XYZ file of C-alpha atoms in Angstrom:
111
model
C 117.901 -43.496 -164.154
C 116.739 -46.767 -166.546
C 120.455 -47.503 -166.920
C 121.417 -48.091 -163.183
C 119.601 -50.944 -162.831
C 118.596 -53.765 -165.420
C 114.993 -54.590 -164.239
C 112.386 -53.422 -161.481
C 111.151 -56.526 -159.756
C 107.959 -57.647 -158.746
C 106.377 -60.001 -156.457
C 108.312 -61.567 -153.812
C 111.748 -60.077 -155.032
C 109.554 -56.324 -155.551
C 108.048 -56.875 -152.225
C 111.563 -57.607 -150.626
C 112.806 -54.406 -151.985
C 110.460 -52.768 -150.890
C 110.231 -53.820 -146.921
C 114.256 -52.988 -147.472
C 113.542 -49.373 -148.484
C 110.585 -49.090 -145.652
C 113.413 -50.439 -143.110
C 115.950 -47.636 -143.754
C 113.753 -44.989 -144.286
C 112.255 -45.816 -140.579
C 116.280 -46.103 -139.318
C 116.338 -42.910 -140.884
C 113.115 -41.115 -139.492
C 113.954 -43.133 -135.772
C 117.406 -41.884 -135.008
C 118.032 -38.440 -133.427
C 120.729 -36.435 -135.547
C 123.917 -35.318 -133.748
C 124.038 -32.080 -135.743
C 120.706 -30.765 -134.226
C 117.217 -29.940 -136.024
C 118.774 -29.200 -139.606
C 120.471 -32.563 -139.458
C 117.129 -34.008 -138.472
C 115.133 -31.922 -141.094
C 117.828 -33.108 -143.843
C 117.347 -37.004 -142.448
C 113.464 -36.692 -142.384
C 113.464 -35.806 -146.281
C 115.681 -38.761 -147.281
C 113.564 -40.910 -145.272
C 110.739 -39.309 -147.006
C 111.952 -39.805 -150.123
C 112.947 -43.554 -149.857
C 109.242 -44.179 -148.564
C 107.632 -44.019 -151.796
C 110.859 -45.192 -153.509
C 111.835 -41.556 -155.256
C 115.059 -40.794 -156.888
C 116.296 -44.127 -154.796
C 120.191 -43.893 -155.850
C 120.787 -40.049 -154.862
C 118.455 -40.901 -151.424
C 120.475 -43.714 -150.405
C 124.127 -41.750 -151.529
C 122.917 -39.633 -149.093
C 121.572 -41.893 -146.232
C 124.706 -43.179 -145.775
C 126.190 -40.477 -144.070
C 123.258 -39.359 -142.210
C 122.967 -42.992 -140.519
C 127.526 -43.346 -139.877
C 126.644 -39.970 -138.688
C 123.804 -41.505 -135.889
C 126.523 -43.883 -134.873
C 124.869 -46.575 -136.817
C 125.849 -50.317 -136.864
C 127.699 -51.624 -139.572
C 124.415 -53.968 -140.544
C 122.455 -50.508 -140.649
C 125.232 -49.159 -142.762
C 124.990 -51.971 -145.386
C 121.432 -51.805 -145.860
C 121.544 -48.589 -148.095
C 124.388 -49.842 -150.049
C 122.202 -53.088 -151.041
C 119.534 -50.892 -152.006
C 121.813 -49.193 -153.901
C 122.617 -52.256 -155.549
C 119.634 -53.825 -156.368
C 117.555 -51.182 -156.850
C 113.813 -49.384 -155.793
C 111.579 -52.298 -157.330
C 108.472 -52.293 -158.981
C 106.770 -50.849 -155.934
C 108.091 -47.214 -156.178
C 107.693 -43.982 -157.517
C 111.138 -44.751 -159.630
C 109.736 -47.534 -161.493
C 106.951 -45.797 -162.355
C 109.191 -42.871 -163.589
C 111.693 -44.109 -165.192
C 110.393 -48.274 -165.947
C 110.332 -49.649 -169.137
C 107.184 -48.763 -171.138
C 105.219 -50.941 -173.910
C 105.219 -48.414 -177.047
C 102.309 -48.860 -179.188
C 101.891 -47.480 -183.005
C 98.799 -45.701 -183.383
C 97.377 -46.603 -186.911
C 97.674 -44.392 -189.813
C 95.044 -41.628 -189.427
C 92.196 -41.868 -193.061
C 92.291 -38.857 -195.013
């Protein structure tokens, strides 16, 4: 997952990112499904899992056709492909995850 995107921002950009997420995961969890409750069950966990920012790229692959599917507007059809894009941030469950890590040597144990 470290390889799709170069950096997890923080601050403003991290904070931007994350009110994106937040956005489709509540156009997600606000629309009615056409295909009846298992549609809306199967929209309900994306939106759950964009929330915290968890596994981000295969949530938003599959937001996409859950929101063309609501008879979204193209502006709320772009919004998961920019997420795509630019990633969860440092504000998610992802970054956590799968974020870059400071590896420390432990010294040489005496004996």
């Amino acid at each position: 997952m470290q390889r799709l995107y170069v950096m997890f921002p923080d601050r403003g950009p991290g904070l931007g990112l994350l009110w994106l997420r937040l956005c489709v995961a509540g156009g997600l969890l606000a629309g009615g499904s056409p295909a009846g409750a298992a549609g809306l069950l199967c929209l309900a966990a994306i939106g759950l899992l964009l929330l915290p920012g968890l596994l981000t790229p295969l949530a938003v692959m599959l937001a996409v056709p859950g929101l063309y599917g609501q008879g979204a507007a193209l502006p709320w059809l772009l919004l998961p492909l920019a997420l795509l894009m630019l990633g969860p941030g440092a504000y998610s469950l992802d970054a956590r995850l799968f974020g870059r890590r400071l590896l420390q040597r432990r010294p040489p144990p005496n004996g």
